[in-house]
Coordinates of C-alpha atoms and ligand atoms in Angstrom, one line a residue:
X1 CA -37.2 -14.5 -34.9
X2 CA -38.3 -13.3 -31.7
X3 CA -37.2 -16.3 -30.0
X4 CA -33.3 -15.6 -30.4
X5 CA -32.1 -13.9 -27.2
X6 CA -28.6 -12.4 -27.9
X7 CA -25.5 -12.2 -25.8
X8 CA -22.4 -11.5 -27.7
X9 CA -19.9 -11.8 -25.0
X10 CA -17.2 -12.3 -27.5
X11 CA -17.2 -8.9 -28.7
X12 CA -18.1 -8.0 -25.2
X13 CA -15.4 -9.1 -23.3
X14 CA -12.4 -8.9 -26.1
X15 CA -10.4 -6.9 -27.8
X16 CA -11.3 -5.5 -30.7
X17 CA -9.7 -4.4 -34.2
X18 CA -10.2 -0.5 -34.1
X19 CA -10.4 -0.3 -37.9
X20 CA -13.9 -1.1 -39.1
X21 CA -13.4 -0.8 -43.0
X22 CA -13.3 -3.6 -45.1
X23 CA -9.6 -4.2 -46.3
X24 CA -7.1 -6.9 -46.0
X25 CA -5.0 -6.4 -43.2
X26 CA -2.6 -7.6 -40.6
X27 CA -4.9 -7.6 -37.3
X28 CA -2.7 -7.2 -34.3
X29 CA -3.3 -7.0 -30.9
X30 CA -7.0 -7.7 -31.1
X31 CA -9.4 -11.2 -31.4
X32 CA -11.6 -9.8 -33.9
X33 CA -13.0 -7.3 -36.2
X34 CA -16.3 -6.3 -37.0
X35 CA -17.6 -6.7 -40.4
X36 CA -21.1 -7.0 -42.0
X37 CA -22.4 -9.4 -44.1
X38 CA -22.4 -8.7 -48.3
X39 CA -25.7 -7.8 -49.9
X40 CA -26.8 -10.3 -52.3
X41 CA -29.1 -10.3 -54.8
X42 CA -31.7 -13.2 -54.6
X43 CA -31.5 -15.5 -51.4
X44 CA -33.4 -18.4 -51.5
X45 CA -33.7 -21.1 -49.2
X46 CA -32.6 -24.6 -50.1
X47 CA -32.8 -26.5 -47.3
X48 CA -32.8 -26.2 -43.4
X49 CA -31.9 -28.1 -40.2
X50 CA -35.5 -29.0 -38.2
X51 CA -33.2 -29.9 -35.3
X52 CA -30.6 -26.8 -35.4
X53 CA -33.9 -24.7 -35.7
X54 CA -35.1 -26.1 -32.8
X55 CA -31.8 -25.9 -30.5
X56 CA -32.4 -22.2 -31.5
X57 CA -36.2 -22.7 -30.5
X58 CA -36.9 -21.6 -34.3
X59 CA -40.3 -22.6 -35.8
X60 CA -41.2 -24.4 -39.0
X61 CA -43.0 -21.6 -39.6
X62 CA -40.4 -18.7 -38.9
X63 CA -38.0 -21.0 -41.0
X64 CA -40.6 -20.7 -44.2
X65 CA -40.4 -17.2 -43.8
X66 CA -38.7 -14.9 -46.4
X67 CA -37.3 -12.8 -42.9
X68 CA -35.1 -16.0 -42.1
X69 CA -33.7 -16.4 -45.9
X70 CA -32.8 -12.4 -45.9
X71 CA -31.5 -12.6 -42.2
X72 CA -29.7 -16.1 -42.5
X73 CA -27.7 -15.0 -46.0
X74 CA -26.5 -11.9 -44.6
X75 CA -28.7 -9.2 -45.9
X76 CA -31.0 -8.7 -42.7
X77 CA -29.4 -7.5 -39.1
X78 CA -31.6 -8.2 -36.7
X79 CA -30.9 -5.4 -34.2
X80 CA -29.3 -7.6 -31.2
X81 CA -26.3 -9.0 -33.6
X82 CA -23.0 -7.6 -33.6
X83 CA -21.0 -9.4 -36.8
X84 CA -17.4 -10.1 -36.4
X85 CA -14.5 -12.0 -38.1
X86 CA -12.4 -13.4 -35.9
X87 CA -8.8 -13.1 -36.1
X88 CA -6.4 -17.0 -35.8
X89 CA -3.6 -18.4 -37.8
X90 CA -2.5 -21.8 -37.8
X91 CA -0.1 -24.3 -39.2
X92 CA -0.7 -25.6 -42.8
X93 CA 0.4 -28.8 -43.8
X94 CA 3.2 -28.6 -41.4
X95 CA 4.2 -25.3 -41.7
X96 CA 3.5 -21.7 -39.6
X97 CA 1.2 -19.8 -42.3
X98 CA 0.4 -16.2 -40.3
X99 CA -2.1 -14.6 -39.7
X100 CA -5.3 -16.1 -41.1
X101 CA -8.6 -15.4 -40.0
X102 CA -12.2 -15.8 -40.7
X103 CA -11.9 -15.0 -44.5
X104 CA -15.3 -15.4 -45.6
X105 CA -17.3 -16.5 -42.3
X106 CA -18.6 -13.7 -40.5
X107 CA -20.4 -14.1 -36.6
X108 CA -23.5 -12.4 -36.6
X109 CA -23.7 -13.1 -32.4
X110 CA -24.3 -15.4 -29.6
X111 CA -27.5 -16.7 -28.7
X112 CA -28.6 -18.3 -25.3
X113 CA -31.4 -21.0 -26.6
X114 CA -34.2 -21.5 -23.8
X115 CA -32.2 -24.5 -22.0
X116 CA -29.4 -21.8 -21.2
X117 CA -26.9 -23.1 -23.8
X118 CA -24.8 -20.8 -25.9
X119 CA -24.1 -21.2 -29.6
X120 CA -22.8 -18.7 -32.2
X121 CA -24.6 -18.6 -35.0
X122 CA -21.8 -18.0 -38.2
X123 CA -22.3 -17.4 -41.9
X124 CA -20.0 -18.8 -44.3
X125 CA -19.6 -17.3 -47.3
X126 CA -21.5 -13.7 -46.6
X127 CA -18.9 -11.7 -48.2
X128 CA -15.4 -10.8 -47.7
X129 CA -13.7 -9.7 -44.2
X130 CA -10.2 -8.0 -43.3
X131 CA -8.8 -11.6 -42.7
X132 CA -10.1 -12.8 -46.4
X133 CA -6.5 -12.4 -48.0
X134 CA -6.6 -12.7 -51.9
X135 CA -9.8 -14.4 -51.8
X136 CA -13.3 -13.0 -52.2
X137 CA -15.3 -14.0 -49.0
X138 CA -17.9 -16.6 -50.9
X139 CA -18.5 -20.0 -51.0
X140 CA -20.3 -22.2 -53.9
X141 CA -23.2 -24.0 -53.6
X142 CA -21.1 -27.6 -53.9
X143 CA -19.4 -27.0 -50.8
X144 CA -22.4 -25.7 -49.1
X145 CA -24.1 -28.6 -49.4
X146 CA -21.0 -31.3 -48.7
X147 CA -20.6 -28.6 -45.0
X148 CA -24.6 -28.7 -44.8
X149 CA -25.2 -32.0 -45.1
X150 CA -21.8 -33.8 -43.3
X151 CA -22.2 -31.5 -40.5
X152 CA -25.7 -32.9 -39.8
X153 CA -25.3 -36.6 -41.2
X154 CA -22.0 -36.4 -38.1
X155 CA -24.4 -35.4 -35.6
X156 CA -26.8 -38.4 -35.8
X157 CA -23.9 -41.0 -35.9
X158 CA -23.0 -39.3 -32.6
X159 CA -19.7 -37.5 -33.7
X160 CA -19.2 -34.1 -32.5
X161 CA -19.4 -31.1 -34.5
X162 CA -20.3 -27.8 -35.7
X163 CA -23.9 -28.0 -37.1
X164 CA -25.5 -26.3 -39.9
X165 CA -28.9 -24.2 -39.7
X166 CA -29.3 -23.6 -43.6
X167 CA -28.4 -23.3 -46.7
X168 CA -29.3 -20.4 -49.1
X169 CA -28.6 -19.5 -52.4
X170 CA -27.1 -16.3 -52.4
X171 CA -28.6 -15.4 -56.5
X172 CA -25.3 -14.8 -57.3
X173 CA -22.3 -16.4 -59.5
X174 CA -18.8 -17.0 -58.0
X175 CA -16.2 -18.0 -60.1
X176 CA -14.1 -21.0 -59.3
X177 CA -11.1 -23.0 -60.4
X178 CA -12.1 -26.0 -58.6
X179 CA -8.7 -27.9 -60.0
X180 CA -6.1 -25.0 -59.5
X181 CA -5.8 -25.6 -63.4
X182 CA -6.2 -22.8 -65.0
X183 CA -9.9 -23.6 -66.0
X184 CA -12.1 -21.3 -63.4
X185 CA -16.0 -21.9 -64.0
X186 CA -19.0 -19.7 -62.8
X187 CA -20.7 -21.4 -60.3
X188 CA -24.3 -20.7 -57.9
X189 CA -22.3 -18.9 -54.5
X190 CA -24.3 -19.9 -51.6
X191 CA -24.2 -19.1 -47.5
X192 CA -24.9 -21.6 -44.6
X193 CA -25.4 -20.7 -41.1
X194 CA -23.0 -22.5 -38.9
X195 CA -24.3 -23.2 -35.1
X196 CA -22.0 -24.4 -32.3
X197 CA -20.9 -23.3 -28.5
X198 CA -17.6 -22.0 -30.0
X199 CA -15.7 -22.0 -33.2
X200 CA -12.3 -20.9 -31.1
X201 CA -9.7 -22.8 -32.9
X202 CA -5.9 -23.9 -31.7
X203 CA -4.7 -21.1 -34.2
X204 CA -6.5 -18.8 -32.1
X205 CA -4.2 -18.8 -29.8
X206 CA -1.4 -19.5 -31.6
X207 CA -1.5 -16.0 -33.7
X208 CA -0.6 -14.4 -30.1
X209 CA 1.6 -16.3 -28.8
X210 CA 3.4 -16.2 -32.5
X211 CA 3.2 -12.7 -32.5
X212 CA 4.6 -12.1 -28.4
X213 CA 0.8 -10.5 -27.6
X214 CA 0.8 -12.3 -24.1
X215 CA -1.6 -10.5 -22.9
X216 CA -4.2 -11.1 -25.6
X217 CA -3.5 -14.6 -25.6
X218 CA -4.5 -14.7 -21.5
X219 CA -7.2 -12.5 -22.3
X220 CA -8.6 -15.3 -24.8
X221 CA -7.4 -18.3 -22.7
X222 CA -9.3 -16.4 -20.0
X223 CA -12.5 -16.1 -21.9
X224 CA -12.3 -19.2 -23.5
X225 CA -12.2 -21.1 -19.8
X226 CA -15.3 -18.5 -18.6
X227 CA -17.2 -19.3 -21.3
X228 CA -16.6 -23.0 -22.8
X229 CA -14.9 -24.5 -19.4
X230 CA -17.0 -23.3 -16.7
X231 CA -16.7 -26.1 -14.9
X232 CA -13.1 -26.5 -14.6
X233 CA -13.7 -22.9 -12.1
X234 CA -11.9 -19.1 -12.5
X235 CA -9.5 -19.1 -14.7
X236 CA -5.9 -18.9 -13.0
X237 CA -2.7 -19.8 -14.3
X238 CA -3.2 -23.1 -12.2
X239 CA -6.1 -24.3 -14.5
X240 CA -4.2 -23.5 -17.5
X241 CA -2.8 -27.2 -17.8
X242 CA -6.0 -28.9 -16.9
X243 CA -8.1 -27.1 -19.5
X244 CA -5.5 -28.7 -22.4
X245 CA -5.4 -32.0 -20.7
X246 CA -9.2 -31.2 -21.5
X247 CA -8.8 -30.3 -25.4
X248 CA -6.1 -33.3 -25.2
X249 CA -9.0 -35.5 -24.3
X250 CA -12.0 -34.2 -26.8
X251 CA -9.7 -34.6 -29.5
X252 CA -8.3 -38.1 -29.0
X253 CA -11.9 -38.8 -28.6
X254 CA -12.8 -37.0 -31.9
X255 CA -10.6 -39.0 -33.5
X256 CA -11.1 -42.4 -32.4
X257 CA -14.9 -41.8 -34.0
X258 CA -13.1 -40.7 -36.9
X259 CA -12.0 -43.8 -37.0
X260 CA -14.4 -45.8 -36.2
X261 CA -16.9 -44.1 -39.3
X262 CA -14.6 -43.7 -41.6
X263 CA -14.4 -40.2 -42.1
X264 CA -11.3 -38.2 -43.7
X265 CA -11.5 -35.1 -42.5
X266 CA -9.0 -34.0 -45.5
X267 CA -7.4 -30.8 -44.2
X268 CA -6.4 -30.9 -40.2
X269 CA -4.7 -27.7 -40.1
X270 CA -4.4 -26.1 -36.9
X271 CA -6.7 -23.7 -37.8
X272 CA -9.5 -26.4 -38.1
X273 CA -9.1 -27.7 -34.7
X274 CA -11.8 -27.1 -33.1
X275 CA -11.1 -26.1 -28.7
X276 CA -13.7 -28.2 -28.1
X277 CA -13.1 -31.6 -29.7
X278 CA -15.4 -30.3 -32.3
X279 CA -15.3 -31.5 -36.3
X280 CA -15.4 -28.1 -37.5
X281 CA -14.6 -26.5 -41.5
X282 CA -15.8 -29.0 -44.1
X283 CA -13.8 -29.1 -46.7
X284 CA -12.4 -31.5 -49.0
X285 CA -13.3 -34.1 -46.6
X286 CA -14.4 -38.2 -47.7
X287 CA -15.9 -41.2 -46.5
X288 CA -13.5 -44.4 -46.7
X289 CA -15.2 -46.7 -49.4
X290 CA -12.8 -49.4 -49.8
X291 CA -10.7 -49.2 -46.4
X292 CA -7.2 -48.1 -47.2
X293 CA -5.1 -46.2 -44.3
X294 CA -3.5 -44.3 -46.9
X295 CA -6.4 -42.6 -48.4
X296 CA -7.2 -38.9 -48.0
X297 CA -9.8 -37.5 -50.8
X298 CA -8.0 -34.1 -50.9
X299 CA -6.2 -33.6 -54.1
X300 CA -3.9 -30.8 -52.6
X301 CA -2.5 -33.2 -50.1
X302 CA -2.4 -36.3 -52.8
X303 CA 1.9 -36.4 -52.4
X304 CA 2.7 -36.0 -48.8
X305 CA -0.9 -37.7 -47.7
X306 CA -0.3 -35.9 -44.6
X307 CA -3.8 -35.9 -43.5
X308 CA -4.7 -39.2 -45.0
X309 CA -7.5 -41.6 -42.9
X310 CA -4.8 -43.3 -40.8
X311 CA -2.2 -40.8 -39.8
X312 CA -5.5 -38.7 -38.2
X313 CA -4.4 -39.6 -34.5
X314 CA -0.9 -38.7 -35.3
X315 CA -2.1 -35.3 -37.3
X316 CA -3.8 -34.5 -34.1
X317 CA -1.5 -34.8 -31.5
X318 CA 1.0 -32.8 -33.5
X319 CA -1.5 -30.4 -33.8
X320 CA -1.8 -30.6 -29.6
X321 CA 1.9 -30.1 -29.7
X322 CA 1.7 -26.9 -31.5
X323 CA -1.2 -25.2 -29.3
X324 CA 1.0 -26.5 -26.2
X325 CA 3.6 -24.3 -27.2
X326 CA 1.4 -21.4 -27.8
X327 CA 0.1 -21.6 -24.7
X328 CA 3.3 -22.5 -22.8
X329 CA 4.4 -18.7 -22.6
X330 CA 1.3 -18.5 -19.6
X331 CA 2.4 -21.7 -18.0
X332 CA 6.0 -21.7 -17.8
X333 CA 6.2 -25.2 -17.5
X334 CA 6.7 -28.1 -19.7
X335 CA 6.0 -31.4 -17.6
X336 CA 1.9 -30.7 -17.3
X337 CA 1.6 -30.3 -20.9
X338 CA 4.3 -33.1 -22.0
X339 CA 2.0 -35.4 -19.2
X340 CA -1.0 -33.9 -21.6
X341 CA 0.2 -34.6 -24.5
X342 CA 1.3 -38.5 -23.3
X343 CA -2.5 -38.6 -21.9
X344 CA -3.7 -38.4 -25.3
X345 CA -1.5 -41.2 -26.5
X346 CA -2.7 -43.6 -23.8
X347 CA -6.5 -42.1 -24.0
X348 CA -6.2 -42.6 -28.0
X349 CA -4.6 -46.5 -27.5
X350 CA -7.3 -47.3 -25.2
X351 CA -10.6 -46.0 -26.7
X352 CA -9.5 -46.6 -30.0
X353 CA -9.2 -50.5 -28.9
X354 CA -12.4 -50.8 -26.9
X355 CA -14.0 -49.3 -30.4
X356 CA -12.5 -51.6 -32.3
X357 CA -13.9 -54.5 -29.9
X358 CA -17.2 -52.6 -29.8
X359 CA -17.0 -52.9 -33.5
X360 CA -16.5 -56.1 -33.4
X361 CA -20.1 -57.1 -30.8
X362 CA -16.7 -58.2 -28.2
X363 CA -17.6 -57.6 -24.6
X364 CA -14.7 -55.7 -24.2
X365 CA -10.8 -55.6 -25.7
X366 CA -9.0 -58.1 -24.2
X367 CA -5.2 -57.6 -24.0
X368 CA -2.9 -60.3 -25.4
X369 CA -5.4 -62.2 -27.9
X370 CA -7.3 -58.7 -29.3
X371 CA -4.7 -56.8 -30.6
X372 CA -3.4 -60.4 -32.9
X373 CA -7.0 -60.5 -34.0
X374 CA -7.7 -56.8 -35.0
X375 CA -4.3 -56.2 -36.9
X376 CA -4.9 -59.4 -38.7
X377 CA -8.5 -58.1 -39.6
X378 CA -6.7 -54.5 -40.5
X379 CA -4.4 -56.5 -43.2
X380 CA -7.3 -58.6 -44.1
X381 CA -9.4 -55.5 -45.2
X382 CA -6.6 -54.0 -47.2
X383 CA -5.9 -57.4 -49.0
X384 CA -8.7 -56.2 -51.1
X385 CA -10.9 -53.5 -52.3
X386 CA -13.5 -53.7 -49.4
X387 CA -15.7 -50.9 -48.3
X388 CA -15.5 -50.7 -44.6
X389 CA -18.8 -49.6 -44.0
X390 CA -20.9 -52.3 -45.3
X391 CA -18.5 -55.0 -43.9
X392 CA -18.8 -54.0 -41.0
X393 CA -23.0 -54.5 -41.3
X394 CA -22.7 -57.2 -42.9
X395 CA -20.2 -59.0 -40.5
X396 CA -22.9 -58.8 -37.8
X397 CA -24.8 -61.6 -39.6
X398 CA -21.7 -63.9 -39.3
X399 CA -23.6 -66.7 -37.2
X400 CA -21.6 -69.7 -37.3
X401 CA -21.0 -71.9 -35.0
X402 CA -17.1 -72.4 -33.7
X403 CA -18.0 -76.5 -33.3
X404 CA -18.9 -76.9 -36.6
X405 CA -16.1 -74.3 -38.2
X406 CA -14.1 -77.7 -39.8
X407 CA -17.4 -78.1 -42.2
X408 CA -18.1 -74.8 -43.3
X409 CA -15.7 -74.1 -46.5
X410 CA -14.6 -70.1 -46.7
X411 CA -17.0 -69.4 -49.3
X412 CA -20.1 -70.1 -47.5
X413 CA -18.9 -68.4 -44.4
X414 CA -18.0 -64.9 -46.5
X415 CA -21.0 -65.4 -48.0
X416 CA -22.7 -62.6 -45.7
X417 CA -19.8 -60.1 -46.8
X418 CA -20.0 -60.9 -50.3
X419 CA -21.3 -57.0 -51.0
X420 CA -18.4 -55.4 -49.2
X421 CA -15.9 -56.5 -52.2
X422 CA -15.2 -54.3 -55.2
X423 CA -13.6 -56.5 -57.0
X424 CA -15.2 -59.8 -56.8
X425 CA -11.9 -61.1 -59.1
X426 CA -9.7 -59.9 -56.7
X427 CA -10.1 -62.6 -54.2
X428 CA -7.8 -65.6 -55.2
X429 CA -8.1 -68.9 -53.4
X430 CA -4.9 -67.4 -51.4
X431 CA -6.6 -64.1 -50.5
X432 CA -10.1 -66.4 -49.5
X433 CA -8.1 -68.2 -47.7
X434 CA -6.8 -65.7 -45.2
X435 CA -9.8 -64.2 -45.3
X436 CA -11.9 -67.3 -44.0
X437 CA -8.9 -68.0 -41.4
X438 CA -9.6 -64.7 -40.2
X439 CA -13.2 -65.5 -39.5
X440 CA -12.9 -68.8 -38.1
X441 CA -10.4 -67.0 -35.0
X442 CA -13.2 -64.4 -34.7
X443 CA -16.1 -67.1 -34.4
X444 CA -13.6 -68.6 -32.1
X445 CA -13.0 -65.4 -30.3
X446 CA -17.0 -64.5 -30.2
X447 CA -17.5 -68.1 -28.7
X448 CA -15.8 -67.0 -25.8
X449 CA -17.8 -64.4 -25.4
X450 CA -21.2 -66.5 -26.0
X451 CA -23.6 -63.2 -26.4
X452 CA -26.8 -64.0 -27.8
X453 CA -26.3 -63.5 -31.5
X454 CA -29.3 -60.7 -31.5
X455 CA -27.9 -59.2 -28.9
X456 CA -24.3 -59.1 -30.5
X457 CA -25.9 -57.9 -33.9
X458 CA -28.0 -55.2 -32.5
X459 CA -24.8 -54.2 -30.1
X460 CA -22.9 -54.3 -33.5
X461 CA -25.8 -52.3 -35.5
X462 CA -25.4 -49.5 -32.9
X463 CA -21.6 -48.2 -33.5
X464 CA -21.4 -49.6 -37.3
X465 CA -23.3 -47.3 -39.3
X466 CA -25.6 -48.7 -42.1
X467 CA -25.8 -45.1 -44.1
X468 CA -23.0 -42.8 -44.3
X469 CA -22.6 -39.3 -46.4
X470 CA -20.9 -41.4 -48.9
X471 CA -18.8 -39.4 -51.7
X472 CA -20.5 -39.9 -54.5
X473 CA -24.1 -39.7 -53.1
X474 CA -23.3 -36.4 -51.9
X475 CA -22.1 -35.5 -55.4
X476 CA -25.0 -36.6 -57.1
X477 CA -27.1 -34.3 -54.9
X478 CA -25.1 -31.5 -55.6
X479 CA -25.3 -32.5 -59.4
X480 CA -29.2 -32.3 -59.4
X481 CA -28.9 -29.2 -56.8
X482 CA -26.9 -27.5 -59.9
X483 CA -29.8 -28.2 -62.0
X484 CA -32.4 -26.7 -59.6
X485 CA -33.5 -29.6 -58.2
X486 CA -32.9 -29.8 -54.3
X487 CA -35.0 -32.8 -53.8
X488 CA -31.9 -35.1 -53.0
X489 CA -30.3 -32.9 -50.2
X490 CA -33.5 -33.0 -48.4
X491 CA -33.7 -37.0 -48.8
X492 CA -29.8 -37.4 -48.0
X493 CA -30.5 -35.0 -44.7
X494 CA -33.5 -36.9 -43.8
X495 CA -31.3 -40.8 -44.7
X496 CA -28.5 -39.7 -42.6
X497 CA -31.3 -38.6 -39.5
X498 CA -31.1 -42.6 -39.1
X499 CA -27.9 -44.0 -39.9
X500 CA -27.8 -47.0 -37.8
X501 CA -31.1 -48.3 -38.4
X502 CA -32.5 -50.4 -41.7
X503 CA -34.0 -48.0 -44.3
X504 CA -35.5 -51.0 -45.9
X505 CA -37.2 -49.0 -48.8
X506 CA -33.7 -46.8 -49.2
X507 CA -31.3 -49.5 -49.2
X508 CA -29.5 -47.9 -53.0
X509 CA -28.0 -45.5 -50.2
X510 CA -26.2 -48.3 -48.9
X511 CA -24.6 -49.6 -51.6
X512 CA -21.1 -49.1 -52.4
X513 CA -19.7 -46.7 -54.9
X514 CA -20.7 -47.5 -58.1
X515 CA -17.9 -47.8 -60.8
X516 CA -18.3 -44.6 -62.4
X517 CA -18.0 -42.5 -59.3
X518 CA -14.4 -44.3 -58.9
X519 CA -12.3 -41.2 -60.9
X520 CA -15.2 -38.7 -60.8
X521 CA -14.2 -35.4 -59.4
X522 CA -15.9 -34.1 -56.6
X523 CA -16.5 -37.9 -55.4
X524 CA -13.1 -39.1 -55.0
X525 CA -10.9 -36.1 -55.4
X526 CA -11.4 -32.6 -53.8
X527 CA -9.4 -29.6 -53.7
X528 CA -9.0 -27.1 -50.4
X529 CA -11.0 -24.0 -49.8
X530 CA -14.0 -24.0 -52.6
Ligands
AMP1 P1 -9.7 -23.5 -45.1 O1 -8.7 -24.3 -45.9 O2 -11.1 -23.6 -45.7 O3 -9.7 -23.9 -43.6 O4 -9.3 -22.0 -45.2 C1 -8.1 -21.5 -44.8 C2 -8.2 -20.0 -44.6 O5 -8.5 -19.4 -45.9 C3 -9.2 -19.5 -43.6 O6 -8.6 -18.4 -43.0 C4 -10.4 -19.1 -44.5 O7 -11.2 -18.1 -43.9 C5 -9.7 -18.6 -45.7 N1 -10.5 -18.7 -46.9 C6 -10.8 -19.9 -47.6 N2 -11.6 -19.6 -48.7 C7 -11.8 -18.3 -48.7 C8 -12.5 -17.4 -49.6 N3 -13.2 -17.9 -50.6 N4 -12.5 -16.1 -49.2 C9 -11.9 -15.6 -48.2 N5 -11.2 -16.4 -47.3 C10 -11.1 -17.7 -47.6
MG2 MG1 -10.7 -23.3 -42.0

């Protein structure tokens, strides 16, 4: 562990709570209070990160060691760390919730890895913290393992994100109701170290502005350009707007990979927003099986469907609106962050459409012809159950030629998608139909094109993933991780190292959901905070 060199400029450069005991409070006029992890009983490593070991130029061998279980659950300062909760609030579901607050995560301190980068290293669920509410500071091993293994699985498909070091069971029982009905369970609590450059969130800076502390919310807006923005120069009230045209631009970005893998985040509060474009807090998250704008796999939200797949883009940019007018008290202005704001919407329109084409092996996104063709294909995929991630695969091994489209009935040419449908019975001769005419103006439009068919496939291969954390694969690790056997989060972590390439001896991971995960809970519904 001699390899971590600390530098906890957080706590160094910001205002702290003066209280240090332990009790639920209102925190006011300070970004944090320090806190140390819980004690716990018997940690024992269930899996780690190779690659988040060695951005923290960890070994193998230090990772083995029973010094990284103690120090990575919480039980083991190492004499450089200064452990802090850090104080946000946020909007929930709409509305302005307080004060909120790293209620079970606690900072242990920053490192600077040997290629100069910074990343906090964070444990979530190492015992309760002033911010923690009614709540008791711990987290189960389920949703250990969904943040564990998502957080990774998002990094290899090239979406940003926190990542995840390990995952350790703490030897304790925590008692959850995971339905909020009345029927609470004793479950295995667990701990896993988060890693990223930041986990600043938009309600950090809304909990100031909310509460008229001006000068704490410059103080953080301050350290937040120093130390996350460097290159956008000093901070001064000048830079101010260009920093959130910045976070305007990370998030439409975040979003339009959202999009384009399927992922429901399940619960985009403000206080999940990540500053830096970051998917950050796994929670009751899913992966779109059958592809339905309207889905969202988080029970609490099953009415409004607030933060369903589809209204993601929209979610965001209402979240943008809110940290605009947190920070508009140090601007004074509204036209830069109204011109921000509109940025997003044209940023999001446009990379959103060249995915889409990318998706699709097109060159590019061609104005006029594209848009008819991709809203026809977004009706065409709702006309039936059909799980968006294997279409996609398999539509790269369309190859038919546009000449010869007049001979080729609609069967044969949906042959290659035949494993994306649910429900076979579903498609009528009406439904084929519009199906196959959907093709046949694709093959037209790829005809245009005229890219080598390998070339289009492999172009294809490379933004349509073949494996993703798919619900109920993640629950069936967790299921077998309940009995004691962690063999399948090790598999899943090393499946997910590769998603875009063919696993030929794995392809079971590829399939779609099997019938019996449809109503299973934990697969296809999930509830908030676990
Ligand atoms: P989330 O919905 O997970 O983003 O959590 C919302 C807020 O509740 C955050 O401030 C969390 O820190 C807090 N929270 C969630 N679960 C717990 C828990 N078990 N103990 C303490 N605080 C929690
Ligand atoms: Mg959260």
């Amino acid at each position: 562990m001699g390899a971590l060199r600390f530098d906890n400029r957080f706590t160094r450069e910001l205002p702290a709570d003066p209280e240090t005991t332990n009790q639920p409070r209102q925190v006011f006029g300070a970004c944090y209070s320090r806190v140390k992890p819980t004690h716990v009983a018997a940690p024992q490593l269930v899996a780690y990160s190779k690659e988040v070991a060695n951005l923290l130029d960890l070994s193998d061998e230090t990772c083995a060691s029973s010094h990284f279980t103690k120090v990575f659950v919480g039980n083991r300062l190492l004499k450089a760390m200064d452990p802090f909760a850090m104080c946000y609030g946020g909007h929930q579901f709409g509305h302005w919730a307080g004060q909120l607050g790293d209620g079970r995560a606690i900072n242990l301190g920053e490192i600077i890895n040997q290629r100069s980068e910074r990343l906090v290293l964070q444990l979530k669920g190492a015992g309760p913290t002033p911010y923690r509410r009614s709540a008791d500071g711990l987290a189960v091993l389920r949703s250990s393992i969904r943040e564990f293994l998502c957080s990774e699985a998002m990094v290899h498909l090239g979406v940003p994100t926190t990542r995840a070091l390990s995952l350790i069971l703490t030897g304790e029982r925590v008692e959850r109701d995971m339905f909020y009905d009345g029927h609470p369970k004793l479950e295995p609590g667990a701990v896993v170290c988060r890693v990223a450059p930041s986990f600043i969130r938009f309600g950090s800076f809304e909990i100031f502005s909310a509460r008229g502390e001006t000068a704490v919310l410059k103080e953080l807006v301050d350290y937040t350009l120093r130390t996350d923005f460097p290159h956008l120069g000093p901070p001064t009230p000048e830079k101010y707007p260009l920093w959130f045209e910045e976070v305007c631009r990370t998030t439409a970005d975040l979003m339009v990979h959202w999009m384009r893998v399927g992922f429901v985040h399940g619960v985009m509060n403000t206080d999940n927003m990540s500053i830096l474009g970051l998917t950050i807090d796994y929670g009751p998250y899913g992966w779109l099986e059958d592809y339905d704008p309207d889905w969202t796999p988080n029970t609490t939200d099953a009415m409004g469907r607030r933060y369903s797949f589809g209204n993601q883009p929209q979610i965001a940019l209402w979240n943008l609106v809110q940290l605009a007018n947190a920070i508009y008290p140090l601007i004074g202005r509204i036209e830069p962050l109204d011109q921000a704001l509109e940025s997003f919407q044209q940023r999001y329109q446009k990379r959103w459409q060249n995915m889409m084409a990318q998706k699709l092996g097109l060159k590019s996104f061609e104005h006029g012809t594209d848009e008819i063709l991709i809203n026809e294909l977004l009706s065409v995929l709702s006309l039936v159950e059909t799980d968006m991630t294997i279409f996609f695969r398999r539509l790269a091994m369309l190859d038919a030629d546009a000449d010869k489209l007049n001979e080729i009935s609609d069967d044969a040419l949906m042959a290659p998608l035949e494993s994306a449908y649910y429900l076979p019975e579903q498609l009528t001769p009406e439904k084929k139909t519009r199906i196959g005419n959907w093709l046949r103006s694709y093959i037209h439009r790829l005809s245009r094109d005229a890219t080598p068919v390998k070339t289009r496939r492999d172009n294809m291969n490379a933004v349509n993933p073949k494996y993703v954390l798919r619900n109920y694969l993640a629950q069936v690790a967790i299921d077998k991780a309940e009995e004691g056997d962690f063999s399948m989060i090790d598999q899943l972590l090393d499946l997910l190292r590769y998603p875009y390439d063919e696993q030929p001896d794995r392809e079971n991971f590829a399939q779609k959901r099997p019938e019996w995960a449809r109503h299973r809970p934990g697969s296809s519904m999930l509830s908030c905070s676990s």
